[in-house]
Amino acid sequence: MPTRRHLLRLAPALPALALARPAVAAFPDRPIRIVVPFAAGGNGDLMARLAGPRMSERLGQPVVVENRAGAGGSAGAEVVARSRPDGYNLLWGAGGPMVNSPLLMLNPRYDPLRDFASIGLMSLMPMVLVVRANLPARNLAELVELSKKGPGITVGTSGVGGANHVPLELFKAATGANLVHVPYRGGGAAAPDLVAGNVDGLLTEFSTVLDLHREGQARILAITSAHRAPLVPEAQTFVEFGLRDFVFYTFSGLWAPAGTPEEVITRLQAALAAATNDPAVTERLAALGAEPASPQQQTPAGTADFLRNEITRSRRAIELAGIKPE
């Protein structure tokens, strides 16, 4: 039984303990920042801005989206990893910063499993290989053949270690295509260069270039989904081309710094799930060619399991492609 002396020793700590619980109970009591680690205009930026206003309605506070591009998404991810774990600084995560970038760095500055707490996934988006409208290649076989005839074909991605970088290198290794990698600060930053003819092609998220394809400003040759996409049925899959396991999706979801209180994670997850399952959002995702995350993937535990599996899969792909950490 506690003695009077023990109680006196605890007394100085009691005010702090009393204040800690109400702070969590009141969450959120000020604006929340979501860091998108890519330039504006790409898939991650689009998804975050689709979710943000609906999360704000649920949480009763503004949700502000901030773009912090650089280093395949790892620059923005590091900012969040080093933030105070109180739920007010969050990362809109994707395959680049949460999977590939740490695997491709000799000295990664954060660990996606150790330094982050999973909140939930929102969507899965296939990637596409798209070329400028006047490039004389209309399918993957023609692209590979054309690349071997000259100095090579330039193909942009969201950056070294970005979600698109590893699939590009895997495709090059499997086909011997002479494709020259051009890293950008996100798919949104690369699209204008494609239209201007400054780069021959992109391996990027479907949503980033769908309108360019429809308008005739670019041409989608192939998609990384398991089956042809209804929105572009003319584009073959990499599986059809003969690469049996070449199925890749860019995921979009939310992470907090490790150590964020469980009650805060629960509230943020409920807000993100409500946004994801909003009929208007579901309709918008379908129009963009994305798939909503499954109910399990929308939970913190399901997101953590998904991330572990993606890291394992990407590590194998990096080994097959012969990519060396830098």
PDB file of C-alpha atoms in Angstrom, residues 59-258:
ATOM      1  CA  LEU A  59     -12.103  15.977 -37.305  1.00  0.00           C
ATOM      2  CA  GLY A  60     -13.459  19.503 -37.019  1.00  0.00           C
ATOM      3  CA  GLN A  61     -10.100  21.121 -37.793  1.00  0.00           C
ATOM      4  CA  PRO A  62      -8.375  22.195 -41.031  1.00  0.00           C
ATOM      5  CA  VAL A  63      -6.230  19.538 -42.725  1.00  0.00           C
ATOM      6  CA  VAL A  64      -3.474  21.306 -44.646  1.00  0.00           C
ATOM      7  CA  VAL A  65      -1.592  19.541 -47.461  1.00  0.00           C
ATOM      8  CA  GLU A  66       2.040  20.603 -47.857  1.00  0.00           C
ATOM      9  CA  ASN A  67       4.337  19.452 -50.684  1.00  0.00           C
ATOM     10  CA  ARG A  68       7.930  18.651 -49.634  1.00  0.00           C
ATOM     11  CA  ALA A  69       9.505  17.050 -52.706  1.00  0.00           C
ATOM     12  CA  GLY A  70      12.974  15.597 -53.089  1.00  0.00           C
ATOM     13  CA  ALA A  71      15.084  12.414 -52.981  1.00  0.00           C
ATOM     14  CA  GLY A  72      12.359  10.083 -54.248  1.00  0.00           C
ATOM     15  CA  GLY A  73      10.058  11.208 -51.464  1.00  0.00           C
ATOM     16  CA  SER A  74      12.506  10.521 -48.649  1.00  0.00           C
ATOM     17  CA  ALA A  75      13.111  14.217 -47.889  1.00  0.00           C
ATOM     18  CA  GLY A  76       9.494  14.801 -46.888  1.00  0.00           C
ATOM     19  CA  ALA A  77       9.306  11.457 -45.103  1.00  0.00           C
ATOM     20  CA  GLU A  78      12.285  12.341 -42.949  1.00  0.00           C
ATOM     21  CA  VAL A  79      10.657  15.629 -41.934  1.00  0.00           C
ATOM     22  CA  VAL A  80       7.647  13.735 -40.578  1.00  0.00           C
ATOM     23  CA  ALA A  81       9.715  10.956 -38.992  1.00  0.00           C
ATOM     24  CA  ARG A  82      11.536  13.607 -36.931  1.00  0.00           C
ATOM     25  CA  SER A  83       8.346  15.470 -35.984  1.00  0.00           C
ATOM     26  CA  ARG A  84       6.711  15.413 -32.569  1.00  0.00           C
ATOM     27  CA  PRO A  85       4.461  12.325 -32.308  1.00  0.00           C
ATOM     28  CA  ASP A  86       1.267  14.189 -31.480  1.00  0.00           C
ATOM     29  CA  GLY A  87      -0.816  13.604 -34.632  1.00  0.00           C
ATOM     30  CA  TYR A  88      -0.406  17.087 -36.081  1.00  0.00           C
ATOM     31  CA  ASN A  89       2.324  16.213 -38.611  1.00  0.00           C
ATOM     32  CA  LEU A  90       1.509  13.289 -40.886  1.00  0.00           C
ATOM     33  CA  LEU A  91       3.005  11.698 -43.996  1.00  0.00           C
ATOM     34  CA  TRP A  92       1.060  10.892 -47.141  1.00  0.00           C
ATOM     35  CA  GLY A  93       3.052   7.784 -47.883  1.00  0.00           C
ATOM     36  CA  ALA A  94       3.706   5.916 -51.129  1.00  0.00           C
ATOM     37  CA  GLY A  95       6.030   3.239 -52.456  1.00  0.00           C
ATOM     38  CA  GLY A  96       8.947   5.611 -52.949  1.00  0.00           C
ATOM     39  CA  PRO A  97       9.494   7.002 -49.459  1.00  0.00           C
ATOM     40  CA  MET A  98       8.026   4.025 -47.575  1.00  0.00           C
ATOM     41  CA  VAL A  99       9.612   1.181 -49.567  1.00  0.00           C
ATOM     42  CA  ASN A 100      12.154   1.848 -52.310  1.00  0.00           C
ATOM     43  CA  SER A 101      14.089   4.896 -51.122  1.00  0.00           C
ATOM     44  CA  PRO A 102      15.225   3.334 -47.819  1.00  0.00           C
ATOM     45  CA  LEU A 103      16.189   0.135 -49.653  1.00  0.00           C
ATOM     46  CA  LEU A 104      18.283   2.026 -52.214  1.00  0.00           C
ATOM     47  CA  MET A 105      20.231   4.163 -49.746  1.00  0.00           C
ATOM     48  CA  LEU A 106      23.531   2.967 -48.327  1.00  0.00           C
ATOM     49  CA  ASN A 107      22.772   4.939 -45.171  1.00  0.00           C
ATOM     50  CA  PRO A 108      19.000   5.465 -44.940  1.00  0.00           C
ATOM     51  CA  ARG A 109      18.043   8.289 -42.592  1.00  0.00           C
ATOM     52  CA  TYR A 110      14.866   6.600 -41.364  1.00  0.00           C
ATOM     53  CA  ASP A 111      13.298   3.157 -41.093  1.00  0.00           C
ATOM     54  CA  PRO A 112       9.717   3.046 -42.442  1.00  0.00           C
ATOM     55  CA  LEU A 113       8.730   0.277 -40.037  1.00  0.00           C
ATOM     56  CA  ARG A 114      10.482   1.583 -36.935  1.00  0.00           C
ATOM     57  CA  ASP A 115      10.049   5.351 -37.310  1.00  0.00           C
ATOM     58  CA  PHE A 116       6.405   5.490 -38.400  1.00  0.00           C
ATOM     59  CA  ALA A 117       3.026   4.396 -37.060  1.00  0.00           C
ATOM     60  CA  SER A 118       0.582   3.173 -39.708  1.00  0.00           C
ATOM     61  CA  ILE A 119      -2.824   4.858 -39.876  1.00  0.00           C
ATOM     62  CA  GLY A 120      -4.469   3.470 -43.012  1.00  0.00           C
ATOM     63  CA  LEU A 121      -4.369   3.085 -46.787  1.00  0.00           C
ATOM     64  CA  MET A 122      -6.679   4.954 -49.131  1.00  0.00           C
ATOM     65  CA  SER A 123      -6.026   3.616 -52.621  1.00  0.00           C
ATOM     66  CA  LEU A 124      -3.964   1.499 -54.989  1.00  0.00           C
ATOM     67  CA  MET A 125      -3.046   2.939 -58.380  1.00  0.00           C
ATOM     68  CA  PRO A 126      -1.447   1.025 -61.279  1.00  0.00           C
ATOM     69  CA  MET A 127       1.480   2.534 -63.143  1.00  0.00           C
ATOM     70  CA  VAL A 128       1.736   3.025 -66.888  1.00  0.00           C
ATOM     71  CA  LEU A 129       4.516   3.327 -69.420  1.00  0.00           C
ATOM     72  CA  VAL A 130       3.541   6.355 -71.488  1.00  0.00           C
ATOM     73  CA  VAL A 131       5.445   7.965 -74.377  1.00  0.00           C
ATOM     74  CA  ARG A 132       5.300  11.274 -76.221  1.00  0.00           C
ATOM     75  CA  ALA A 133       2.648  11.310 -78.948  1.00  0.00           C
ATOM     76  CA  ASN A 134       5.116  11.348 -81.859  1.00  0.00           C
ATOM     77  CA  LEU A 135       7.350   8.515 -80.683  1.00  0.00           C
ATOM     78  CA  PRO A 136       7.121   5.717 -83.305  1.00  0.00           C
ATOM     79  CA  ALA A 137       6.252   2.919 -80.874  1.00  0.00           C
ATOM     80  CA  ARG A 138       2.747   1.653 -80.185  1.00  0.00           C
ATOM     81  CA  ASN A 139       3.449  -1.266 -77.871  1.00  0.00           C
ATOM     82  CA  LEU A 140       6.196  -2.580 -75.632  1.00  0.00           C
ATOM     83  CA  ALA A 141       7.810  -4.770 -78.302  1.00  0.00           C
ATOM     84  CA  GLU A 142       8.185  -1.779 -80.626  1.00  0.00           C
ATOM     85  CA  LEU A 143       9.532   0.352 -77.771  1.00  0.00           C
ATOM     86  CA  VAL A 144      12.220  -2.207 -76.884  1.00  0.00           C
ATOM     87  CA  GLU A 145      13.213  -2.576 -80.547  1.00  0.00           C
ATOM     88  CA  LEU A 146      13.351   1.182 -81.096  1.00  0.00           C
ATOM     89  CA  SER A 147      15.457   1.714 -77.964  1.00  0.00           C
ATOM     90  CA  LYS A 148      18.146  -0.617 -79.284  1.00  0.00           C
ATOM     91  CA  LYS A 149      18.551   1.214 -82.611  1.00  0.00           C
ATOM     92  CA  GLY A 150      19.846   4.549 -81.378  1.00  0.00           C
ATOM     93  CA  PRO A 151      21.322   6.304 -78.352  1.00  0.00           C
ATOM     94  CA  GLY A 152      18.449   5.123 -76.179  1.00  0.00           C
ATOM     95  CA  ILE A 153      15.028   6.333 -75.101  1.00  0.00           C
ATOM     96  CA  THR A 154      14.732   8.628 -72.092  1.00  0.00           C
ATOM     97  CA  VAL A 155      12.165   7.599 -69.492  1.00  0.00           C
ATOM     98  CA  GLY A 156      11.307   9.722 -66.480  1.00  0.00           C
ATOM     99  CA  THR A 157      10.141   8.548 -63.059  1.00  0.00           C
ATOM    100  CA  SER A 158       9.206  10.187 -59.770  1.00  0.00           C
ATOM    101  CA  GLY A 159      12.865  10.052 -58.722  1.00  0.00           C
ATOM    102  CA  VAL A 160      15.714   7.769 -57.723  1.00  0.00           C
ATOM    103  CA  GLY A 161      14.173   5.310 -55.286  1.00  0.00           C
ATOM    104  CA  GLY A 162      10.667   6.427 -56.220  1.00  0.00           C
ATOM    105  CA  ALA A 163       7.851   3.921 -56.621  1.00  0.00           C
ATOM    106  CA  ASN A 164       8.335   3.890 -60.414  1.00  0.00           C
ATOM    107  CA  HIS A 165      12.124   3.569 -60.417  1.00  0.00           C
ATOM    108  CA  VAL A 166      12.392  -0.094 -59.407  1.00  0.00           C
ATOM    109  CA  PRO A 167       9.810  -1.338 -61.984  1.00  0.00           C
ATOM    110  CA  LEU A 168      11.644   0.601 -64.709  1.00  0.00           C
ATOM    111  CA  GLU A 169      14.978  -0.996 -63.850  1.00  0.00           C
ATOM    112  CA  LEU A 170      13.315  -4.410 -63.635  1.00  0.00           C
ATOM    113  CA  PHE A 171      11.828  -3.927 -67.125  1.00  0.00           C
ATOM    114  CA  LYS A 172      15.222  -2.905 -68.511  1.00  0.00           C
ATOM    115  CA  ALA A 173      16.896  -5.940 -66.954  1.00  0.00           C
ATOM    116  CA  ALA A 174      14.241  -8.317 -68.289  1.00  0.00           C
ATOM    117  CA  THR A 175      14.185  -6.974 -71.870  1.00  0.00           C
ATOM    118  CA  GLY A 176      17.577  -5.429 -72.494  1.00  0.00           C
ATOM    119  CA  ALA A 177      15.847  -2.210 -73.529  1.00  0.00           C
ATOM    120  CA  ASN A 178      18.139   0.819 -73.791  1.00  0.00           C
ATOM    121  CA  LEU A 179      16.091   3.124 -71.585  1.00  0.00           C
ATOM    122  CA  VAL A 180      17.840   6.073 -69.948  1.00  0.00           C
ATOM    123  CA  HIS A 181      16.428   6.893 -66.526  1.00  0.00           C
ATOM    124  CA  VAL A 182      15.557  10.562 -65.922  1.00  0.00           C
ATOM    125  CA  PRO A 183      14.597  11.191 -62.258  1.00  0.00           C
ATOM    126  CA  TYR A 184      12.098  13.951 -61.413  1.00  0.00           C
ATOM    127  CA  ARG A 185      10.686  15.348 -58.167  1.00  0.00           C
ATOM    128  CA  GLY A 186       7.409  13.481 -58.649  1.00  0.00           C
ATOM    129  CA  GLY A 187       5.207  12.404 -61.553  1.00  0.00           C
ATOM    130  CA  GLY A 188       3.445  15.753 -61.651  1.00  0.00           C
ATOM    131  CA  ALA A 189       6.764  17.503 -62.307  1.00  0.00           C
ATOM    132  CA  ALA A 190       7.611  15.116 -65.153  1.00  0.00           C
ATOM    133  CA  ALA A 191       4.352  15.307 -67.125  1.00  0.00           C
ATOM    134  CA  PRO A 192       4.966  18.797 -68.620  1.00  0.00           C
ATOM    135  CA  ASP A 193       8.360  17.662 -69.911  1.00  0.00           C
ATOM    136  CA  LEU A 194       6.726  14.710 -71.631  1.00  0.00           C
ATOM    137  CA  VAL A 195       4.259  16.967 -73.421  1.00  0.00           C
ATOM    138  CA  ALA A 196       7.071  19.368 -74.381  1.00  0.00           C
ATOM    139  CA  GLY A 197       9.126  16.507 -75.800  1.00  0.00           C
ATOM    140  CA  ASN A 198      11.988  16.977 -73.325  1.00  0.00           C
ATOM    141  CA  VAL A 199      11.698  13.335 -72.304  1.00  0.00           C
ATOM    142  CA  ASP A 200      10.581  10.415 -74.500  1.00  0.00           C
ATOM    143  CA  GLY A 201       8.469   8.617 -71.949  1.00  0.00           C
ATOM    144  CA  LEU A 202       7.475   8.160 -68.332  1.00  0.00           C
ATOM    145  CA  LEU A 203       6.815   5.266 -66.040  1.00  0.00           C
ATOM    146  CA  THR A 204       4.332   6.910 -63.719  1.00  0.00           C
ATOM    147  CA  GLU A 205       0.962   6.588 -62.041  1.00  0.00           C
ATOM    148  CA  PHE A 206      -2.048   6.061 -64.288  1.00  0.00           C
ATOM    149  CA  SER A 207      -3.893   9.100 -62.932  1.00  0.00           C
ATOM    150  CA  THR A 208      -0.990  11.450 -63.698  1.00  0.00           C
ATOM    151  CA  VAL A 209      -1.186  10.969 -67.477  1.00  0.00           C
ATOM    152  CA  LEU A 210      -4.689   9.662 -68.159  1.00  0.00           C
ATOM    153  CA  ASP A 211      -5.964  13.017 -69.433  1.00  0.00           C
ATOM    154  CA  LEU A 212      -2.839  13.502 -71.579  1.00  0.00           C
ATOM    155  CA  HIS A 213      -3.524  10.143 -73.209  1.00  0.00           C
ATOM    156  CA  ARG A 214      -7.170  10.975 -73.829  1.00  0.00           C
ATOM    157  CA  GLU A 215      -6.261  14.345 -75.339  1.00  0.00           C
ATOM    158  CA  GLY A 216      -3.685  12.831 -77.683  1.00  0.00           C
ATOM    159  CA  GLN A 217      -0.758  14.626 -76.038  1.00  0.00           C
ATOM    160  CA  ALA A 218       0.824  11.331 -74.982  1.00  0.00           C
ATOM    161  CA  ARG A 219       0.266   7.620 -75.582  1.00  0.00           C
ATOM    162  CA  ILE A 220      -0.028   4.940 -72.914  1.00  0.00           C
ATOM    163  CA  LEU A 221       1.649   1.758 -74.145  1.00  0.00           C
ATOM    164  CA  ALA A 222       1.188  -0.563 -71.179  1.00  0.00           C
ATOM    165  CA  ILE A 223      -0.168  -0.771 -67.644  1.00  0.00           C
ATOM    166  CA  THR A 224       1.223  -2.603 -64.606  1.00  0.00           C
ATOM    167  CA  SER A 225      -2.129  -4.027 -63.436  1.00  0.00           C
ATOM    168  CA  ALA A 226      -2.861  -7.740 -63.754  1.00  0.00           C
ATOM    169  CA  HIS A 227      -5.571  -7.073 -66.355  1.00  0.00           C
ATOM    170  CA  ARG A 228      -6.268  -4.398 -68.945  1.00  0.00           C
ATOM    171  CA  ALA A 229      -7.854  -1.265 -67.573  1.00  0.00           C
ATOM    172  CA  PRO A 230     -11.402  -0.423 -68.736  1.00  0.00           C
ATOM    173  CA  LEU A 231     -10.384   3.239 -69.047  1.00  0.00           C
ATOM    174  CA  VAL A 232      -7.660   2.401 -71.603  1.00  0.00           C
ATOM    175  CA  PRO A 233      -8.519  -1.024 -73.014  1.00  0.00           C
ATOM    176  CA  GLU A 234      -6.116  -0.495 -75.920  1.00  0.00           C
ATOM    177  CA  ALA A 235      -3.085  -0.530 -73.597  1.00  0.00           C
ATOM    178  CA  GLN A 236      -1.567  -3.964 -73.045  1.00  0.00           C
ATOM    179  CA  THR A 237      -0.386  -5.252 -69.679  1.00  0.00           C
ATOM    180  CA  PHE A 238       3.232  -6.126 -68.993  1.00  0.00           C
ATOM    181  CA  VAL A 239       1.961  -9.625 -68.206  1.00  0.00           C
ATOM    182  CA  GLU A 240       0.583  -9.937 -71.752  1.00  0.00           C
ATOM    183  CA  PHE A 241       3.962  -8.838 -73.060  1.00  0.00           C
ATOM    184  CA  GLY A 242       5.479 -11.869 -71.346  1.00  0.00           C
ATOM    185  CA  LEU A 243       6.615 -10.566 -67.946  1.00  0.00           C
ATOM    186  CA  ARG A 244       4.525 -12.900 -65.804  1.00  0.00           C
ATOM    187  CA  ASP A 245       4.930 -11.248 -62.404  1.00  0.00           C
ATOM    188  CA  PHE A 246       5.212  -7.641 -63.571  1.00  0.00           C
ATOM    189  CA  VAL A 247       2.284  -6.288 -61.536  1.00  0.00           C
ATOM    190  CA  PHE A 248       2.874  -3.081 -59.583  1.00  0.00           C
ATOM    191  CA  TYR A 249       0.653  -0.577 -57.840  1.00  0.00           C
ATOM    192  CA  THR A 250       1.447   2.709 -56.156  1.00  0.00           C
ATOM    193  CA  PHE A 251      -0.285   2.881 -52.804  1.00  0.00           C
ATOM    194  CA  SER A 252      -1.499   6.010 -51.059  1.00  0.00           C
ATOM    195  CA  GLY A 253      -2.003   6.183 -47.334  1.00  0.00           C
ATOM    196  CA  LEU A 254      -1.308   7.951 -44.091  1.00  0.00           C
ATOM    197  CA  TRP A 255       1.453   7.523 -41.513  1.00  0.00           C
ATOM    198  CA  ALA A 256       2.321   9.321 -38.274  1.00  0.00           C
ATOM    199  CA  PRO A 257       5.636   9.501 -36.416  1.00  0.00           C
ATOM    200  CA  ALA A 258       6.309   6.478 -34.227  1.00  0.00           C
TER     201      ALA A 258
END
